[in-house]
Amino acid sequence: SHCHPDHWLELPVLHNVFTWFVPRSGIPVYGTARTREMDDAVTVQVKGTPSPFVWTTIDAASELTIGDQQWTFDRTDHPVETLAARVSTGDRVVMFTSDSGPAWRFDDFGRGADAAFCDASHLSDFEQQGIPHMSAREAATRAHTAGVDRLVLTHLIPGSDPDAHRDEAAAAYRGP
């Protein structure tokens, strides 16, 4: 979804695994241009040894078909190019916000999703501090406005209280 290390840094490890220990090839990887640049910068390539990955660079205008899934993307409110993903298959829709600050509203992008996996890094006490992530309350409010059927809070700050996040979200979102 974007070039921050917590979202891609296992790729060099997987590259080594699939090159040397569990040989694989043709593994599709979808990511932003900057994510690929950063991965290329830290992954040790051995001359004459092909990469196990086949990269597809995505941006907010990308539309992909992967198996029976339709993928679309939207730029979120984050300091680097960060893409939310909407995945539909048949009559089911799932949305992943990735990382996003409060300026991104997914009313249209998330409309009618069966489930939304939303960045809820902190609690509402931190909303005015300029943190480029949503609070649990902000994620819940946006999911409610978009008519999302089920909300899953993600990207909670390590050491935070998941129950406090759930309670704050429940006050703004009536669904599961």
PDB file of C-alpha atoms in Angstrom:
ATOM      1  CA  SER A   1       0.000   0.000   0.000  1.00  0.00           C
ATOM      2  CA  HIS A   2       2.957   2.340   0.535  1.00  0.00           C
ATOM      3  CA  CYS A   3       6.682   2.602   1.147  1.00  0.00           C
ATOM      4  CA  HIS A   4       6.759   2.747   4.948  1.00  0.00           C
ATOM      5  CA  PRO A   5       8.784  -0.264   6.132  1.00  0.00           C
ATOM      6  CA  ASP A   6       6.058  -1.827   8.279  1.00  0.00           C
ATOM      7  CA  HIS A   7       4.124  -2.448   5.050  1.00  0.00           C
ATOM      8  CA  TRP A   8       6.766  -4.127   2.858  1.00  0.00           C
ATOM      9  CA  LEU A   9      10.015  -4.923   4.660  1.00  0.00           C
ATOM     10  CA  GLU A  10       9.449  -8.688   4.590  1.00  0.00           C
ATOM     11  CA  LEU A  11       9.889  -8.693   0.796  1.00  0.00           C
ATOM     12  CA  PRO A  12      13.721  -8.950   0.922  1.00  0.00           C
ATOM     13  CA  VAL A  13      13.399 -11.864   3.361  1.00  0.00           C
ATOM     14  CA  LEU A  14      10.891 -13.605   1.097  1.00  0.00           C
ATOM     15  CA  HIS A  15      13.135 -12.896  -1.895  1.00  0.00           C
ATOM     16  CA  ASN A  16      15.939 -14.872  -0.226  1.00  0.00           C
ATOM     17  CA  VAL A  17      13.627 -17.683   0.837  1.00  0.00           C
ATOM     18  CA  PHE A  18      12.148 -18.075  -2.646  1.00  0.00           C
ATOM     19  CA  THR A  19      15.547 -17.758  -4.342  1.00  0.00           C
ATOM     20  CA  TRP A  20      17.635 -20.084  -2.176  1.00  0.00           C
ATOM     21  CA  PHE A  21      15.534 -22.311   0.086  1.00  0.00           C
ATOM     22  CA  VAL A  22      12.044 -22.814  -1.346  1.00  0.00           C
ATOM     23  CA  PRO A  23      12.551 -21.983  -5.017  1.00  0.00           C
ATOM     24  CA  ARG A  24       9.601 -20.171  -6.564  1.00  0.00           C
ATOM     25  CA  SER A  25       9.174 -17.876  -9.512  1.00  0.00           C
ATOM     26  CA  GLY A  26       6.476 -15.699 -10.991  1.00  0.00           C
ATOM     27  CA  ILE A  27       5.151 -14.535  -7.610  1.00  0.00           C
ATOM     28  CA  PRO A  28       3.052 -11.428  -8.235  1.00  0.00           C
ATOM     29  CA  VAL A  29       3.808  -8.361  -6.123  1.00  0.00           C
ATOM     30  CA  TYR A  30       1.698  -5.212  -6.369  1.00  0.00           C
ATOM     31  CA  GLY A  31       2.995  -1.965  -4.926  1.00  0.00           C
ATOM     32  CA  THR A  32       3.703   1.698  -5.417  1.00  0.00           C
ATOM     33  CA  ALA A  33       6.674   2.841  -7.488  1.00  0.00           C
ATOM     34  CA  ARG A  34       8.469   4.136  -4.397  1.00  0.00           C
ATOM     35  CA  THR A  35       7.939   0.822  -2.580  1.00  0.00           C
ATOM     36  CA  ARG A  36       9.599  -1.006  -5.462  1.00  0.00           C
ATOM     37  CA  GLU A  37      12.497   1.460  -5.502  1.00  0.00           C
ATOM     38  CA  MET A  38      13.064   0.928  -1.796  1.00  0.00           C
ATOM     39  CA  ASP A  39      12.805  -2.854  -2.102  1.00  0.00           C
ATOM     40  CA  ASP A  40      15.282  -2.838  -5.003  1.00  0.00           C
ATOM     41  CA  ALA A  41      17.674  -0.723  -2.916  1.00  0.00           C
ATOM     42  CA  VAL A  42      17.869  -3.215  -0.044  1.00  0.00           C
ATOM     43  CA  THR A  43      17.388  -6.581  -1.772  1.00  0.00           C
ATOM     44  CA  VAL A  44      20.652  -8.265  -2.698  1.00  0.00           C
ATOM     45  CA  GLN A  45      20.440  -9.410  -6.299  1.00  0.00           C
ATOM     46  CA  VAL A  46      22.838 -12.079  -7.555  1.00  0.00           C
ATOM     47  CA  LYS A  47      23.839 -11.577 -11.178  1.00  0.00           C
ATOM     48  CA  GLY A  48      22.249 -14.239 -13.347  1.00  0.00           C
ATOM     49  CA  THR A  49      19.685 -15.191 -10.689  1.00  0.00           C
ATOM     50  CA  PRO A  50      16.194 -14.033 -11.614  1.00  0.00           C
ATOM     51  CA  SER A  51      13.943 -12.448  -9.033  1.00  0.00           C
ATOM     52  CA  PRO A  52      11.149 -14.703  -7.801  1.00  0.00           C
ATOM     53  CA  PHE A  53       8.830 -11.690  -7.972  1.00  0.00           C
ATOM     54  CA  VAL A  54       6.941 -10.177 -10.876  1.00  0.00           C
ATOM     55  CA  TRP A  55       6.234  -6.563  -9.934  1.00  0.00           C
ATOM     56  CA  THR A  56       3.190  -4.573 -10.960  1.00  0.00           C
ATOM     57  CA  THR A  57       3.349  -0.911 -10.063  1.00  0.00           C
ATOM     58  CA  ILE A  58       0.022   0.466  -8.894  1.00  0.00           C
ATOM     59  CA  ASP A  59      -1.341   3.937  -8.245  1.00  0.00           C
ATOM     60  CA  ALA A  60      -4.710   5.470  -7.465  1.00  0.00           C
ATOM     61  CA  ALA A  61      -5.878   5.005 -11.058  1.00  0.00           C
ATOM     62  CA  SER A  62      -5.031   1.290 -11.197  1.00  0.00           C
ATOM     63  CA  GLU A  63      -7.734  -1.285 -11.776  1.00  0.00           C
ATOM     64  CA  LEU A  64      -6.724  -4.925 -11.528  1.00  0.00           C
ATOM     65  CA  THR A  65      -8.327  -8.291 -12.007  1.00  0.00           C
ATOM     66  CA  ILE A  66      -6.689 -10.958  -9.864  1.00  0.00           C
ATOM     67  CA  GLY A  67      -8.456 -14.282 -10.238  1.00  0.00           C
ATOM     68  CA  ASP A  68     -12.134 -13.531  -9.643  1.00  0.00           C
ATOM     69  CA  GLN A  69     -11.351 -10.335  -7.711  1.00  0.00           C
ATOM     70  CA  GLN A  70     -11.638  -6.760  -8.958  1.00  0.00           C
ATOM     71  CA  TRP A  71      -9.224  -4.347  -7.269  1.00  0.00           C
ATOM     72  CA  THR A  72      -9.415  -0.559  -7.290  1.00  0.00           C
ATOM     73  CA  PHE A  73      -7.375   1.943  -5.320  1.00  0.00           C
ATOM     74  CA  ASP A  74      -7.680   5.392  -3.806  1.00  0.00           C
ATOM     75  CA  ARG A  75      -5.043   7.766  -2.433  1.00  0.00           C
ATOM     76  CA  THR A  76      -5.322   8.277   1.315  1.00  0.00           C
ATOM     77  CA  ASP A  77      -4.208  11.087   3.632  1.00  0.00           C
ATOM     78  CA  HIS A  78      -0.648  10.028   4.525  1.00  0.00           C
ATOM     79  CA  PRO A  79       2.756  11.716   4.090  1.00  0.00           C
ATOM     80  CA  VAL A  80       3.771   9.394   1.214  1.00  0.00           C
ATOM     81  CA  GLU A  81       1.733   7.962  -1.667  1.00  0.00           C
ATOM     82  CA  THR A  82      -0.514   5.491   0.175  1.00  0.00           C
ATOM     83  CA  LEU A  83      -3.247   3.472  -1.450  1.00  0.00           C
ATOM     84  CA  ALA A  84      -6.434   2.123   0.030  1.00  0.00           C
ATOM     85  CA  ALA A  85      -7.781  -0.957  -1.745  1.00  0.00           C
ATOM     86  CA  ARG A  86     -11.318  -1.997  -2.571  1.00  0.00           C
ATOM     87  CA  VAL A  87     -11.719  -5.649  -3.522  1.00  0.00           C
ATOM     88  CA  SER A  88     -14.897  -7.095  -4.951  1.00  0.00           C
ATOM     89  CA  THR A  89     -15.719 -10.635  -5.915  1.00  0.00           C
ATOM     90  CA  GLY A  90     -19.220 -11.567  -6.907  1.00  0.00           C
ATOM     91  CA  ASP A  91     -21.513  -9.528  -4.695  1.00  0.00           C
ATOM     92  CA  ARG A  92     -19.012  -9.200  -1.817  1.00  0.00           C
ATOM     93  CA  VAL A  93     -16.820  -6.124  -1.190  1.00  0.00           C
ATOM     94  CA  VAL A  94     -13.953  -5.597   1.232  1.00  0.00           C
ATOM     95  CA  MET A  95     -12.071  -2.350   1.742  1.00  0.00           C
ATOM     96  CA  PHE A  96      -8.639  -1.812   3.317  1.00  0.00           C
ATOM     97  CA  THR A  97      -7.794   1.789   4.204  1.00  0.00           C
ATOM     98  CA  SER A  98      -4.088   1.136   4.744  1.00  0.00           C
ATOM     99  CA  ASP A  99      -2.652   4.083   6.662  1.00  0.00           C
ATOM    100  CA  SER A 100      -4.617   7.312   6.507  1.00  0.00           C
ATOM    101  CA  GLY A 101      -5.004  10.536   8.358  1.00  0.00           C
ATOM    102  CA  PRO A 102      -8.386  12.118   9.022  1.00  0.00           C
ATOM    103  CA  ALA A 103      -8.545  14.216   5.831  1.00  0.00           C
ATOM    104  CA  TRP A 104      -9.329  11.152   3.691  1.00  0.00           C
ATOM    105  CA  ARG A 105     -13.012  10.350   3.591  1.00  0.00           C
ATOM    106  CA  PHE A 106     -13.928   7.002   2.110  1.00  0.00           C
ATOM    107  CA  ASP A 107     -17.657   7.707   1.833  1.00  0.00           C
ATOM    108  CA  ASP A 108     -17.808   6.831  -1.872  1.00  0.00           C
ATOM    109  CA  PHE A 109     -14.816   4.475  -2.067  1.00  0.00           C
ATOM    110  CA  GLY A 110     -16.096   2.357   0.815  1.00  0.00           C
ATOM    111  CA  ARG A 111     -19.811   2.676   0.109  1.00  0.00           C
ATOM    112  CA  GLY A 112     -21.638  -0.581   0.734  1.00  0.00           C
ATOM    113  CA  ALA A 113     -18.566  -2.622   1.701  1.00  0.00           C
ATOM    114  CA  ASP A 114     -19.310  -5.848   3.519  1.00  0.00           C
ATOM    115  CA  ALA A 115     -16.210  -5.255   5.644  1.00  0.00           C
ATOM    116  CA  ALA A 116     -13.737  -2.421   6.070  1.00  0.00           C
ATOM    117  CA  PHE A 117     -10.304  -2.876   7.583  1.00  0.00           C
ATOM    118  CA  CYS A 118      -9.562   0.624   8.856  1.00  0.00           C
ATOM    119  CA  ASP A 119      -6.526   2.363  10.262  1.00  0.00           C
ATOM    120  CA  ALA A 120      -7.392   3.241  13.865  1.00  0.00           C
ATOM    121  CA  SER A 121      -3.925   3.856  15.222  1.00  0.00           C
ATOM    122  CA  HIS A 122      -4.858   5.977  18.198  1.00  0.00           C
ATOM    123  CA  LEU A 123      -7.749   7.222  20.287  1.00  0.00           C
ATOM    124  CA  SER A 124      -9.661  10.487  19.913  1.00  0.00           C
ATOM    125  CA  ASP A 125      -7.513  12.158  22.605  1.00  0.00           C
ATOM    126  CA  PHE A 126      -4.793  12.440  19.929  1.00  0.00           C
ATOM    127  CA  GLU A 127      -6.937  13.710  17.040  1.00  0.00           C
ATOM    128  CA  GLN A 128      -5.700  17.303  17.199  1.00  0.00           C
ATOM    129  CA  GLN A 129      -2.008  16.398  17.265  1.00  0.00           C
ATOM    130  CA  GLY A 130      -1.491  16.104  13.500  1.00  0.00           C
ATOM    131  CA  ILE A 131      -0.835  12.364  13.543  1.00  0.00           C
ATOM    132  CA  PRO A 132      -1.221  11.051   9.956  1.00  0.00           C
ATOM    133  CA  HIS A 133      -3.501   8.203  11.083  1.00  0.00           C
ATOM    134  CA  MET A 134      -7.168   7.975  12.015  1.00  0.00           C
ATOM    135  CA  SER A 135      -8.417   7.494  15.525  1.00  0.00           C
ATOM    136  CA  ALA A 136     -10.805   4.665  16.325  1.00  0.00           C
ATOM    137  CA  ARG A 137     -13.609   7.256  16.462  1.00  0.00           C
ATOM    138  CA  GLU A 138     -12.705   8.703  13.049  1.00  0.00           C
ATOM    139  CA  ALA A 139     -12.521   5.254  11.441  1.00  0.00           C
ATOM    140  CA  ALA A 140     -15.891   4.303  12.945  1.00  0.00           C
ATOM    141  CA  THR A 141     -17.545   7.551  11.870  1.00  0.00           C
ATOM    142  CA  ARG A 142     -16.350   7.111   8.296  1.00  0.00           C
ATOM    143  CA  ALA A 143     -17.415   3.456   8.203  1.00  0.00           C
ATOM    144  CA  HIS A 144     -20.868   4.423   9.476  1.00  0.00           C
ATOM    145  CA  THR A 145     -21.206   7.178   6.865  1.00  0.00           C
ATOM    146  CA  ALA A 146     -20.133   4.783   4.088  1.00  0.00           C
ATOM    147  CA  GLY A 147     -22.668   2.166   5.179  1.00  0.00           C
ATOM    148  CA  VAL A 148     -20.039  -0.483   5.884  1.00  0.00           C
ATOM    149  CA  ASP A 149     -21.534  -3.715   7.285  1.00  0.00           C
ATOM    150  CA  ARG A 150     -18.577  -4.756   9.485  1.00  0.00           C
ATOM    151  CA  LEU A 151     -15.673  -2.695  10.816  1.00  0.00           C
ATOM    152  CA  VAL A 152     -12.267  -4.134  11.686  1.00  0.00           C
ATOM    153  CA  LEU A 153      -9.823  -1.773  13.403  1.00  0.00           C
ATOM    154  CA  THR A 154      -6.194  -2.132  12.294  1.00  0.00           C
ATOM    155  CA  HIS A 155      -2.775  -0.548  12.794  1.00  0.00           C
ATOM    156  CA  LEU A 156      -3.229   0.022  16.524  1.00  0.00           C
ATOM    157  CA  ILE A 157      -0.145   1.545  18.110  1.00  0.00           C
ATOM    158  CA  PRO A 158       1.872  -1.085  20.027  1.00  0.00           C
ATOM    159  CA  GLY A 159       1.018  -0.996  23.710  1.00  0.00           C
ATOM    160  CA  SER A 160      -2.398   0.546  23.154  1.00  0.00           C
ATOM    161  CA  ASP A 161      -5.535  -0.917  24.694  1.00  0.00           C
ATOM    162  CA  PRO A 162      -7.592  -2.752  22.029  1.00  0.00           C
ATOM    163  CA  ASP A 163     -10.673  -2.636  24.274  1.00  0.00           C
ATOM    164  CA  ALA A 164     -10.453   1.168  24.452  1.00  0.00           C
ATOM    165  CA  HIS A 165     -10.260   1.313  20.648  1.00  0.00           C
ATOM    166  CA  ARG A 166     -13.264  -0.997  20.320  1.00  0.00           C
ATOM    167  CA  ASP A 167     -15.274   0.994  22.877  1.00  0.00           C
ATOM    168  CA  GLU A 168     -14.501   4.293  21.162  1.00  0.00           C
ATOM    169  CA  ALA A 169     -15.442   2.870  17.757  1.00  0.00           C
ATOM    170  CA  ALA A 170     -18.659   1.334  19.129  1.00  0.00           C
ATOM    171  CA  ALA A 171     -19.854   4.769  20.240  1.00  0.00           C
ATOM    172  CA  ALA A 172     -19.769   5.979  16.604  1.00  0.00           C
ATOM    173  CA  TYR A 173     -20.533   2.736  14.756  1.00  0.00           C
ATOM    174  CA  ARG A 174     -23.496   0.521  15.576  1.00  0.00           C
ATOM    175  CA  GLY A 175     -22.547  -2.550  13.543  1.00  0.00           C
ATOM    176  CA  PRO A 176     -20.178  -5.366  14.421  1.00  0.00           C
TER     177      PRO A 176
END
